XYZ file of C-alpha atoms in Angstrom:
714
model
C 51.862 -21.989 -24.641
C 48.539 -23.758 -25.276
C 45.547 -23.988 -22.980
C 42.454 -26.112 -22.714
C 39.561 -25.381 -20.367
C 37.082 -28.088 -19.418
C 34.653 -25.664 -17.730
C 31.039 -24.917 -18.555
C 29.879 -23.244 -21.749
C 27.394 -20.794 -20.178
C 30.072 -18.771 -18.384
C 29.276 -20.193 -14.925
C 30.612 -23.465 -13.562
C 31.291 -25.248 -10.301
C 34.822 -24.855 -9.051
C 35.158 -28.597 -8.544
C 34.496 -29.155 -12.290
C 37.213 -26.764 -13.401
C 40.240 -28.229 -15.207
C 42.708 -26.195 -17.207
C 45.570 -27.817 -19.136
C 48.720 -25.749 -19.696
C 51.056 -26.879 -22.497
C 54.274 -25.323 -23.736
C 57.471 -23.826 -22.481
C 57.088 -20.045 -22.461
C 56.235 -19.914 -18.753
C 54.345 -16.597 -18.951
C 50.572 -16.251 -18.731
C 47.764 -14.753 -16.625
C 44.750 -16.685 -15.409
C 41.659 -14.530 -14.734
C 38.255 -15.468 -13.388
C 35.449 -14.362 -11.100
C 35.153 -16.431 -7.912
C 32.085 -16.995 -5.717
C 32.464 -18.929 -2.449
C 29.646 -19.967 -0.117
C 29.491 -18.927 3.523
C 30.309 -22.476 4.613
C 33.774 -22.506 3.027
C 36.236 -24.135 5.482
C 39.755 -22.870 6.186
C 42.235 -23.398 4.724
C 40.835 -24.155 1.265
C 42.724 -24.911 -1.918
C 40.950 -22.979 -4.670
C 43.204 -24.180 -7.497
C 45.672 -27.072 -7.404
C 48.437 -28.186 -9.729
C 48.252 -31.687 -11.172
C 50.561 -33.757 -13.343
C 50.482 -37.370 -14.495
C 53.897 -37.978 -12.965
C 52.817 -36.754 -9.510
C 50.528 -38.769 -7.281
C 49.461 -35.853 -5.053
C 48.207 -32.398 -5.868
C 50.230 -29.235 -5.292
C 48.517 -25.990 -4.241
C 48.420 -23.075 -6.672
C 45.817 -20.711 -5.137
C 44.965 -21.097 -1.443
C 42.640 -19.228 0.910
C 42.833 -19.161 4.701
C 41.200 -16.991 7.379
C 43.182 -13.835 6.611
C 45.217 -14.450 3.459
C 44.978 -15.303 -0.217
C 48.144 -17.069 -1.414
C 49.502 -17.734 -4.912
C 52.215 -20.420 -5.183
C 54.991 -21.084 -7.735
C 54.186 -23.230 -10.765
C 55.714 -26.688 -11.067
C 58.559 -27.097 -13.579
C 58.677 -23.322 -14.185
C 59.958 -22.068 -10.816
C 62.729 -23.651 -8.796
C 60.939 -22.783 -5.557
C 57.982 -25.001 -6.522
C 58.106 -28.357 -4.819
C 55.866 -31.162 -3.732
C 54.878 -30.874 -0.069
C 55.542 -33.903 2.102
C 52.604 -33.406 4.448
C 49.435 -31.366 4.770
C 51.074 -28.393 6.472
C 54.440 -28.042 4.776
C 52.996 -26.111 1.807
C 52.993 -22.978 3.972
C 56.799 -23.082 3.912
C 56.922 -22.743 0.122
C 57.709 -19.162 -1.049
C 54.518 -17.572 -2.372
C 52.779 -14.277 -3.081
C 50.133 -13.397 -0.512
C 47.729 -10.642 0.458
C 46.052 -10.094 3.809
C 42.427 -10.095 2.750
C 39.305 -11.173 4.578
C 37.596 -12.867 1.653
C 33.941 -11.785 1.256
C 31.830 -14.928 1.076
C 28.570 -14.909 -0.821
C 29.859 -12.243 -3.223
C 31.716 -12.258 -6.508
C 35.434 -11.423 -6.382
C 37.697 -11.052 -9.406
C 40.975 -12.990 -9.186
C 43.982 -12.630 -11.457
C 46.952 -15.014 -11.213
C 49.915 -13.656 -13.144
C 52.723 -16.148 -13.767
C 56.112 -15.196 -15.227
C 59.420 -17.035 -15.245
C 60.796 -14.807 -12.486
C 57.699 -14.051 -10.346
C 54.088 -14.724 -9.467
C 51.703 -11.830 -8.927
C 48.237 -11.829 -7.367
C 45.465 -9.455 -8.512
C 42.175 -8.955 -6.662
C 39.411 -6.898 -8.308
C 41.830 -5.561 -10.899
C 44.472 -4.381 -8.434
C 47.859 -5.936 -7.577
C 47.739 -7.106 -3.966
C 50.694 -9.499 -3.740
C 53.923 -10.363 -5.559
C 56.794 -12.834 -5.049
C 60.101 -12.844 -7.020
C 61.114 -16.393 -8.015
C 63.816 -18.247 -9.905
C 63.176 -19.747 -13.330
C 63.808 -23.434 -13.953
C 62.689 -23.544 -17.572
C 66.154 -24.439 -18.874
C 66.031 -27.662 -16.915
C 62.327 -28.219 -17.483
C 62.663 -28.108 -21.275
C 65.023 -31.075 -21.144
C 62.564 -33.255 -19.238
C 60.596 -35.849 -21.134
C 57.070 -36.946 -20.279
C 56.344 -33.752 -18.333
C 55.140 -31.734 -21.274
C 51.995 -30.510 -19.554
C 50.526 -29.674 -16.165
C 46.937 -28.985 -15.221
C 45.197 -26.547 -12.912
C 42.064 -27.956 -11.310
C 39.514 -26.786 -8.812
C 38.798 -28.360 -5.451
C 38.566 -32.140 -5.496
C 35.058 -31.989 -4.024
C 35.773 -34.254 -1.045
C 34.478 -31.613 1.358
C 30.707 -31.181 0.963
C 30.890 -27.860 2.812
C 33.071 -26.338 0.109
C 30.947 -24.754 -2.606
C 32.701 -22.535 -5.092
C 31.814 -21.208 -8.535
C 33.718 -19.455 -11.297
C 32.658 -17.148 -14.095
C 34.395 -15.983 -17.254
C 37.530 -18.092 -16.829
C 40.150 -16.925 -19.307
C 43.893 -17.277 -19.866
C 45.640 -14.121 -21.057
C 49.076 -13.757 -22.550
C 49.413 -10.086 -21.597
C 49.429 -9.097 -17.902
C 48.047 -5.691 -18.830
C 44.812 -7.357 -19.914
C 43.864 -8.390 -16.354
C 42.154 -5.069 -15.624
C 40.348 -5.217 -18.963
C 39.068 -8.681 -18.064
C 37.894 -7.313 -14.696
C 35.509 -4.783 -16.286
C 34.558 -6.709 -19.433
C 32.026 -9.341 -18.354
C 31.032 -9.051 -14.690
C 28.872 -11.847 -13.252
C 25.339 -11.364 -11.968
C 23.783 -11.906 -8.555
C 20.251 -11.792 -7.198
C 19.764 -10.151 -3.814
C 17.067 -8.710 -1.572
C 16.822 -4.935 -1.367
C 16.438 -4.410 2.385
C 15.531 -0.748 1.964
C 12.335 -1.765 0.166
C 11.008 -3.918 3.009
C 7.684 -2.860 4.468
C 5.476 -4.256 7.225
C 8.261 -6.411 8.655
C 9.640 -6.180 12.169
C 13.069 -7.484 13.107
C 13.694 -8.898 16.575
C 17.007 -8.313 18.308
C 18.053 -11.859 17.366
C 17.761 -10.991 13.667
C 14.530 -12.943 13.151
C 11.794 -11.242 11.154
C 8.325 -11.155 12.703
C 5.490 -11.214 10.183
C 1.774 -11.355 10.892
C 0.242 -14.305 9.055
C -2.308 -17.069 9.420
C -5.895 -17.042 8.331
C -7.165 -14.667 5.664
C -8.916 -12.324 8.081
C -5.761 -11.720 10.111
C -2.687 -12.006 7.938
C -0.992 -8.883 6.686
C 0.680 -7.865 3.456
C 4.413 -7.304 3.539
C 6.623 -6.109 0.719
C 10.071 -7.107 -0.501
C 12.012 -6.213 -3.640
C 14.699 -8.342 -5.250
C 17.299 -6.882 -7.567
C 19.514 -8.454 -10.213
C 22.833 -6.629 -10.222
C 26.206 -7.219 -11.775
C 29.325 -7.383 -9.611
C 29.631 -3.586 -9.793
C 26.117 -3.004 -8.446
C 24.563 -2.003 -11.782
C 20.971 -3.230 -12.376
C 20.679 -5.669 -15.272
C 17.665 -5.302 -17.512
C 16.871 -8.936 -18.260
C 13.289 -10.000 -18.846
C 13.566 -12.924 -16.443
C 10.915 -14.181 -14.056
C 11.548 -14.469 -10.315
C 9.690 -17.028 -8.201
C 9.178 -16.768 -4.443
C 8.739 -19.834 -2.237
C 8.543 -20.537 1.493
C 11.143 -22.821 3.090
C 11.888 -24.091 6.561
C 14.866 -22.159 7.892
C 16.506 -25.146 9.599
C 16.844 -27.491 6.619
C 15.780 -25.522 3.536
C 12.908 -27.901 2.752
C 9.791 -26.402 1.157
C 6.874 -25.712 3.497
C 4.157 -28.178 2.582
C 0.705 -27.145 1.438
C -1.822 -28.749 3.798
C -4.645 -30.723 2.261
C -7.621 -28.567 1.300
C -5.781 -25.460 2.480
C -4.162 -22.422 0.926
C -0.618 -22.321 -0.379
C 1.844 -21.373 2.388
C 3.078 -18.272 0.529
C 0.679 -15.986 -1.308
C 1.118 -12.945 -3.490
C -1.361 -10.159 -4.207
C -2.213 -8.674 -7.586
C -4.934 -6.020 -7.772
C -6.228 -7.128 -4.379
C -6.517 -10.814 -5.403
C -4.384 -13.497 -3.776
C -2.520 -16.168 -5.735
C -0.129 -18.922 -4.786
C 3.385 -17.589 -5.387
C 4.320 -20.661 -7.401
C 1.568 -19.763 -9.883
C 2.487 -16.094 -10.285
C 6.159 -15.407 -11.042
C 7.215 -11.768 -10.985
C 9.060 -10.328 -13.960
C 12.230 -8.303 -13.533
C 11.901 -4.728 -14.774
C 15.102 -2.702 -14.942
C 16.702 -5.313 -12.736
C 14.016 -5.175 -10.029
C 11.005 -7.271 -9.070
C 8.612 -6.109 -6.337
C 6.723 -8.688 -4.300
C 3.663 -8.127 -2.144
C 3.391 -11.275 -0.030
C 1.388 -12.976 2.698
C 2.099 -16.119 4.716
C -0.811 -18.424 5.501
C 1.152 -20.734 7.802
C 1.922 -19.837 11.423
C 5.144 -20.939 13.078
C 3.095 -22.134 16.033
C 1.272 -24.559 13.710
C 4.600 -25.943 12.433
C 6.247 -26.937 15.712
C 7.445 -23.353 16.190
C 9.832 -23.679 13.265
C 11.166 -20.607 11.492
C 10.716 -19.953 7.791
C 12.686 -18.296 5.020
C 11.566 -16.910 1.696
C 13.630 -17.984 -1.290
C 13.642 -15.937 -4.475
C 15.190 -17.590 -7.514
C 15.433 -17.283 -11.314
C 14.952 -20.805 -12.727
C 15.869 -19.782 -16.274
C 19.388 -18.855 -15.184
C 20.140 -22.182 -13.507
C 20.205 -23.459 -9.941
C 23.143 -21.439 -8.678
C 23.281 -19.876 -5.193
C 24.031 -16.452 -6.674
C 20.768 -16.610 -8.625
C 18.888 -17.265 -5.391
C 18.223 -14.854 -2.542
C 17.189 -15.990 0.917
C 15.465 -13.793 3.464
C 16.354 -13.711 7.131
C 14.643 -16.324 9.311
C 10.950 -15.548 9.730
C 8.696 -16.133 12.683
C 5.124 -16.007 11.420
C 2.859 -14.897 14.251
C -0.819 -14.197 14.740
C -2.097 -10.629 14.910
C -2.828 -10.492 18.635
C 0.416 -12.003 19.852
C 2.560 -10.126 22.383
C 0.120 -7.235 22.745
C 1.125 -5.084 25.715
C -1.344 -3.248 27.910
C -0.513 0.025 29.578
C -2.563 2.984 30.689
C 0.215 5.077 32.182
C -0.230 8.744 31.252
C 1.675 11.895 32.182
C 0.268 15.341 31.371
C 1.702 18.830 31.396
C -0.446 21.934 31.101
C 1.600 24.831 29.709
C 3.494 23.770 26.634
C 3.037 23.510 22.927
C 4.263 20.122 21.813
C 2.569 16.793 22.335
C 4.459 13.513 22.566
C 2.708 10.546 21.050
C 3.752 7.028 21.889
C 2.427 4.278 19.696
C -1.328 3.960 19.422
C -3.572 4.280 16.391
C -6.619 4.828 18.549
C -5.693 8.053 20.301
C -7.318 11.299 19.169
C -6.136 14.889 19.183
C -6.402 16.839 22.424
C -8.306 19.641 20.749
C -11.142 17.382 19.718
C -10.256 17.469 16.046
C -11.687 14.690 13.918
C -8.266 14.219 12.382
C -6.993 10.715 13.061
C -3.523 10.195 14.436
C -1.135 7.900 12.625
C -0.183 4.496 13.942
C 3.337 4.132 15.226
C 5.822 1.433 16.061
C 6.685 1.229 19.740
C 9.970 2.637 20.956
C 12.610 -0.047 20.733
C 13.780 0.308 24.300
C 12.121 -2.868 25.526
C 13.286 -6.002 27.234
C 15.932 -7.822 25.174
C 13.515 -10.601 24.306
C 10.997 -8.246 22.731
C 13.124 -5.509 21.197
C 12.092 -4.918 17.597
C 12.719 -2.363 14.951
C 10.916 -1.961 11.693
C 12.838 -3.476 8.797
C 13.750 -1.442 5.738
C 14.165 1.789 7.690
C 17.892 1.709 8.301
C 20.141 4.208 6.587
C 21.603 2.259 3.712
C 24.881 4.123 3.597
C 25.443 4.869 7.268
C 27.662 2.790 9.512
C 25.976 1.365 12.578
C 27.582 1.829 15.986
C 26.730 -1.427 17.687
C 28.805 -0.631 20.776
C 26.679 2.325 21.863
C 24.644 1.515 24.948
C 21.851 3.891 24.114
C 18.208 3.814 23.233
C 18.298 2.753 19.610
C 14.681 3.556 18.917
C 14.756 4.311 15.227
C 13.502 7.775 14.507
C 12.166 6.315 11.314
C 9.800 4.127 13.343
C 7.741 7.057 14.632
C 8.311 5.583 18.088
C 7.756 9.002 19.650
C 6.640 12.034 17.713
C 6.133 15.636 18.732
C 3.185 17.381 17.121
C 1.980 20.925 17.605
C -1.701 21.471 18.235
C -4.131 24.387 17.951
C -7.089 24.990 20.247
C -8.282 28.607 20.132
C -4.668 29.794 20.399
C -4.262 27.947 23.688
C -1.351 25.529 23.566
C -0.623 22.598 25.794
C 1.559 19.501 25.832
C 0.788 15.971 26.854
C 3.303 13.179 27.322
C 1.308 10.029 26.827
C 2.269 6.409 27.067
C -0.153 4.417 24.985
C -0.437 0.588 24.976
C 2.275 -0.934 22.804
C 1.061 -3.171 20.011
C 4.008 -4.952 18.469
C 2.010 -5.976 15.461
C 1.029 -2.406 14.518
C 3.208 -0.232 12.316
C 2.949 3.280 10.998
C 1.109 2.286 7.834
C -0.365 -1.171 8.078
C -1.959 -2.216 4.784
C -4.016 -5.206 5.875
C -7.213 -6.357 4.231
C -9.048 -6.588 7.512
C -7.273 -4.027 9.660
C -9.290 -1.589 11.715
C -12.518 -2.348 9.876
C -14.642 -1.395 12.830
C -12.771 1.867 13.255
C -13.238 2.641 9.589
C -16.914 1.862 9.604
C -17.435 4.064 12.630
C -15.954 6.992 10.763
C -17.848 6.590 7.526
C -20.290 9.245 8.649
C -17.464 11.781 8.725
C -16.718 11.247 5.035
C -17.744 14.058 2.709
C -20.862 13.504 0.665
C -19.123 14.239 -2.630
C -16.986 11.246 -3.564
C -13.426 11.702 -4.725
C -12.944 11.467 -8.506
C -10.085 9.047 -7.790
C -11.516 5.539 -8.045
C -12.116 3.307 -5.055
C -9.741 0.806 -6.652
C -6.924 3.378 -6.580
C -7.624 4.143 -2.915
C -7.717 0.414 -2.145
C -4.411 -0.202 -3.935
C -2.750 2.722 -2.191
C -3.823 1.605 1.273
C -2.654 -1.972 0.721
C 0.476 -1.222 -1.266
C 4.063 -0.837 -0.185
C 6.099 2.315 -0.770
C 7.075 1.365 -4.326
C 3.498 0.582 -5.326
C 2.296 3.825 -3.743
C 4.926 5.847 -5.583
C 3.961 4.347 -8.944
C 0.259 4.901 -8.293
C 0.755 8.512 -7.185
C 2.876 9.292 -10.239
C 0.074 8.016 -12.428
C -2.719 9.784 -10.540
C -0.847 13.073 -10.142
C -0.509 13.574 -13.893
C -4.301 13.583 -14.374
C -5.848 14.699 -11.086
C -6.354 18.291 -9.993
C -5.181 19.677 -6.668
C -8.730 19.394 -5.335
C -8.986 15.764 -6.428
C -5.669 14.953 -4.782
C -6.853 16.593 -1.570
C -9.983 14.400 -1.629
C -7.792 11.377 -2.339
C -5.581 12.275 0.636
C -8.630 12.566 2.901
C -9.917 9.146 1.829
C -6.537 7.477 2.376
C -6.067 9.126 5.763
C -9.493 7.897 6.830
C -9.007 4.299 5.756
C -5.449 4.029 7.064
C -6.438 5.692 10.318
C -3.603 8.224 10.196
C -3.582 11.719 8.750
C 0.119 12.045 8.045
C -0.177 10.046 4.788
C -2.163 12.901 3.289
C 0.670 15.385 2.891
C 2.635 13.046 0.609
C -0.412 12.741 -1.648
C -1.040 16.484 -1.660
C 2.513 17.326 -2.747
C 2.595 14.520 -5.348
C 1.551 16.615 -8.326
C 4.144 19.308 -7.816
C 6.840 16.776 -6.913
C 6.273 14.732 -10.080
C 5.911 17.713 -12.414
C 8.947 19.619 -11.148
C 11.045 16.454 -10.945
C 10.178 15.554 -14.538
C 11.003 19.063 -15.755
C 14.278 19.034 -13.854
C 15.438 15.728 -15.338
C 14.359 16.692 -18.869
C 16.321 19.928 -18.634
C 19.414 18.298 -17.145
C 19.502 15.201 -19.354
C 18.485 16.692 -22.711
C 17.168 13.197 -23.624
C 20.453 11.514 -22.693
C 20.237 8.347 -20.530
C 23.104 9.521 -18.290
C 24.333 12.959 -17.231
C 27.415 14.177 -15.404
C 27.040 14.532 -11.653
C 28.422 18.063 -11.731
C 25.601 19.108 -14.073
C 23.037 17.627 -11.702
C 24.559 19.509 -8.754
C 24.335 22.885 -10.510
C 20.653 22.484 -11.308
C 19.632 20.876 -8.022
C 21.115 23.719 -5.973
C 19.030 26.313 -7.791
C 15.822 24.276 -7.631
C 16.265 23.571 -3.932
C 16.584 27.268 -3.055
C 13.527 28.074 -5.182
C 11.312 25.370 -3.629
C 12.557 26.069 -0.080
C 11.918 29.816 -0.588
C 15.334 30.628 0.821
C 17.765 32.856 -1.046
C 20.166 33.315 1.869
C 21.311 29.724 2.358
C 22.495 27.334 -0.346
C 23.377 23.668 -0.131
C 26.897 22.961 1.122
C 29.372 20.357 -0.118
C 28.367 18.147 2.813
C 24.699 18.483 1.849
C 25.488 17.558 -1.738
C 27.455 14.489 -0.608
C 24.480 13.278 1.442
C 22.226 13.722 -1.606
C 24.700 11.786 -3.698
C 24.623 8.878 -1.287
C 20.843 8.898 -1.020
C 20.525 8.677 -4.790
C 23.396 6.218 -5.180
C 24.867 8.585 -7.767
C 28.257 8.087 -9.418
C 30.072 10.340 -11.882
C 27.392 9.448 -14.421
C 23.832 9.766 -13.101
C 20.884 7.797 -14.477
C 17.254 8.885 -14.200
C 16.594 6.226 -11.552
C 19.289 7.692 -9.298
C 18.047 11.226 -9.874
C 14.503 10.217 -8.914
C 15.720 8.587 -5.687
C 17.464 11.813 -4.744
C 14.538 13.999 -5.814
C 11.991 11.967 -3.822
C 14.006 12.674 -0.686
C 14.937 16.288 -1.437
C 11.570 17.681 -2.551
C 9.652 16.895 0.700
C 12.545 18.396 2.664
C 12.558 21.562 0.556
C 8.771 21.758 0.805
C 8.988 21.571 4.604
C 11.614 24.310 4.644
C 9.328 26.554 2.605
C 6.873 26.727 5.531
C 7.326 29.914 7.557
C 7.950 28.274 10.934
C 10.684 26.010 9.615
C 12.067 28.438 7.059
C 13.106 30.874 9.783
C 15.060 28.143 11.554
C 16.774 27.047 8.314
C 17.722 30.627 7.440
C 19.114 31.364 10.899
C 22.922 31.546 10.857
C 23.440 32.177 14.572
C 22.394 29.977 16.119
C 22.266 27.412 13.338
C 19.146 25.506 14.304
C 19.353 23.077 11.388
C 22.979 22.336 10.490
C 22.143 20.844 7.102
C 21.701 17.333 5.766
C 23.285 14.936 8.245
C 22.962 11.257 9.054
C 21.776 9.766 12.310
C 25.316 8.525 12.961
C 26.768 12.016 12.527
C 24.233 13.406 14.988
C 24.971 10.685 17.541
C 28.715 11.118 17.157
C 28.422 14.881 17.649
C 26.363 14.457 20.808
C 28.937 12.069 22.201
C 31.767 14.510 21.642
C 35.485 13.832 22.146
C 35.103 13.758 25.930
C 31.946 11.689 26.200
C 28.244 12.444 26.123
C 27.146 16.060 26.305
C 24.732 17.349 28.925
C 21.191 15.953 29.058
C 18.813 18.044 26.975
C 21.367 18.768 24.238
C 19.704 18.162 20.876
C 20.306 18.333 17.129
C 17.636 18.734 14.464
C 17.938 16.743 11.265
C 15.970 15.250 8.396
C 15.924 11.395 8.432
C 17.975 10.262 5.441
C 16.046 7.006 5.007
C 12.657 8.665 4.576
C 11.726 9.411 0.962
C 8.428 10.252 -0.709
C 5.830 8.812 -0.465
C 6.765 7.619 3.024
C 4.516 9.535 5.445
C 7.527 10.810 7.420
C 9.381 12.171 4.372
C 10.358 15.806 4.941
C 9.724 15.761 8.689
C 12.323 16.776 11.252
C 13.884 14.489 13.860
C 15.295 15.668 17.179
C 18.301 13.600 18.287
C 19.013 14.393 21.928
C 20.631 13.291 25.184
C 18.010 12.078 27.634
C 18.093 12.316 31.396
C 19.182 8.661 31.376
C 22.331 9.742 29.467
C 21.270 7.742 26.432
C 20.768 9.097 22.929
C 17.155 9.258 21.770
C 15.482 10.077 18.459
C 12.042 11.688 18.243
C 10.067 12.616 15.159
C 8.774 16.205 15.025
C 5.547 15.864 13.070
C 4.704 18.988 11.079
C 1.347 17.796 9.785
C -0.431 20.645 11.521
C 1.345 23.126 9.237
C 0.167 21.462 6.063
C -3.330 20.588 7.229
C -4.078 24.055 8.579
C -2.656 25.973 5.654
C -0.423 27.834 8.096
C -3.214 30.031 9.309
C -2.320 32.337 12.125
C -1.549 30.181 15.139
C 0.736 31.866 17.619
C 3.560 34.329 17.765
C 5.785 31.805 19.537
C 8.609 30.632 17.212
C 9.018 26.904 16.723
C 12.490 26.959 18.293
C 11.066 28.456 21.498
C 8.381 25.823 21.552
C 11.039 23.124 21.277
C 13.092 24.604 24.100
C 9.976 24.650 26.279
C 9.989 20.868 26.242
C 11.563 19.319 29.374
C 13.610 16.875 27.277
C 15.248 19.675 25.242
C 17.273 22.454 26.811
C 20.143 23.483 24.512
C 21.108 23.231 20.867
C 24.051 21.000 19.964
C 26.509 21.415 17.116
C 27.553 19.001 14.402
C 31.167 17.851 14.539
C 32.369 16.442 11.228
C 35.641 14.530 10.998
C 37.145 14.618 7.504
C-alpha cells in the first residue's frame, strides 16, 4: 500500500489543507497524528473525509460530535462502508466510537487503525473504540478505475472550524501507534496562572488592572510557558512578544498620537513599549512585568486582552496565548469607605481587615502589611487576587460559603506584645479594591514612605538601592532570583538590613521574614539537591523522599513526628514531581517546604506540631480537604469548629509562605479562611512573651471554639 501526504513540511499544518492518498490493495494501515481544534468548533464536525474520483460527495472517516469520536469503515475495503444519501444517514453506518468530551484548545493524539476485518480508534495512545467489519477486498481488487482513495481534512466551508494537525504519519504496524504518541509531541504556548501578581479577578472572570498615566499605573506580572503535549518545558531560545488587543474583536489597541504605547514592559526600572522589547524563553519560560497606559474608560469602556506569541514559530493559535478579558481602571476607582470598628479587651489575637495604613496597637513602629479585602462582597464587586489558587486542587463551585481566599490575607490574626499585657481587636478597615498585599508601584505610598524616612537607621544597608528598588517592584519570580543572588554574598546582618529597608518601602513588615531566611533556604536547598542528584539532571522520586524527610525533621527541630504518605503526596503535587525529578521541580517543593519547616521550628508552633492528642496540625492538607472535612458526611459542623493548615499555594518568597491558616465554620454557617500571621515570633526573636500556649490563645477567640479533624477519602 502506498501513501502520499500533501501536508506541510514543518510538522504543523491546517486541517483543511490535509490530503492523504492511499494506493494499493492490502487494506491494513494505521494513520496517526496530533489534532488541535479551536474552541469555536461546531458539532458535528467531519475531521477526515473519504474522497474518490468516482464519487461526487465525500464520505466521513473520522467524525466528532458533542460526546463522541467516531471512526467509520473505509470505502472499497469494508462491505459496511457506503455512501450516505443525506446529511444525517451517516450515523446509521456501523462505526467504532468512544464517548469522549473532546478538549478544545489542546493537543490530542489520534490513531486510526484500519484492517480488513475491523477499524480501531486510539486516543492518546490508548484503544478507546473498536468495530468488527467485513472485508470486501476480493471484490474491490476486480474493480477498475478505483485504484485509489484519498483522506482529506475539512472542506473549509465553515469559517468557525479551525483545526490543525502535527506529525501526520501512516504506519504499517498497529503496535507503532503508541511509539508515535511519545515520539514527537507538539508544542503549545500558555499563560502560567500561578505566576500572576498584582491582578484581581472579578466574579465575572474579568481581570481588573490599575493602569493609566505614569504616576498611577501599576506593575503586574505574568509568565508564559512553552510546553510539549506532556507538559514538559521546551528549552528553545525563542522570543515572545506581548501586545494589547481589544477583547471583542481581537484588533490591536491603537497608540494615540504623541502618547505612550498601550502596553509597556519594565526592565531595570525603565519602561519600554512591549513591541520593542521581546522576552526570550529560558527553560521554556518567559517572565513579563507589564503596565497598561490605556484605561477602559478612555476606550468606550471596552475590555482588553494581552496576546503573547512567538512569531518565529508561525502564526498558529497554539503558539499564541491570550489572557482573560481585562478591565483597565484608575487607581482610585471603587474605593470603599468604612470606619466600623469592634474592640475586645481581654484576648491575645488581633484581626486585621485590609488596610495598609493601620498601625500596631502597642505603638510599635513596625508597619502592617497591606491586604486584599475579604471576598464576601456584593456580587458586582467580588474579587479575588489572581495567581493565588491552588493549582492542583479541585474547586467546589457549588458551596455557598465565604470564598475569601486565605491566600489574599483578607483577614489575618496576629499576636501582639505590650509589657506582657495581651488584647485583641477586631477591626474593619476601609476596603481598597486596588490595594493588594504587596503592591509594587512606582508611585505607591510615596508620602507614607517619605514620612517614615526619619525612622530609617543611619547606617545604610550594604545591599544596593537598585536591589531594594528591584525587589519592591518585582513579582515573585523576580524577587526569588534577586534573593538567591543576594543571599550567596550577603551576611545575616546585611540581609536583616535589607529586610528592614524592603519592609519600610513596601509598607508591610511581613516581607522581611522571607528575606531573613533566604540565605539558609538557598544554602540548604543547594546542598540537598547536590547530595541527592550527584550531578545528574534527574533523580528518582523515592531518593528525593528519603532525603527530604530527614531534612524536614532537622529544620523543624522535631524528632517525634515525621512526614506521612499524605504529606509527601502534597509535596509531590506542589513540586509537580513525577517518577523522575528535575532540579526545577525540587526547588518548587523546597521553596514551599522550607518556610513551613522553619515556622514549625519556633517553640510556640513546634509544640502544636508535636502534639499527638489532640492533633492541632493534622499535616499538609489542601484548602479543599479542610473544607470537605468541616462539611462532614451529615452537613456542616458546629460554628467555631476549625482546622489549622499551611496554604499550599504560598511559596517563598511570598510574604505568607510558612504561615498558618485557620479554616473554620462561622456563626453564619459559612466556611471562612483566616491567615494566622506569625511575624511577631520572627521579629521578636521569640523573647519571653507569655506562658499562654498558642492553642489556648486561639481558643480564646470568639470565632474559634473547638478543633476539627481531617477526613480523607481514599
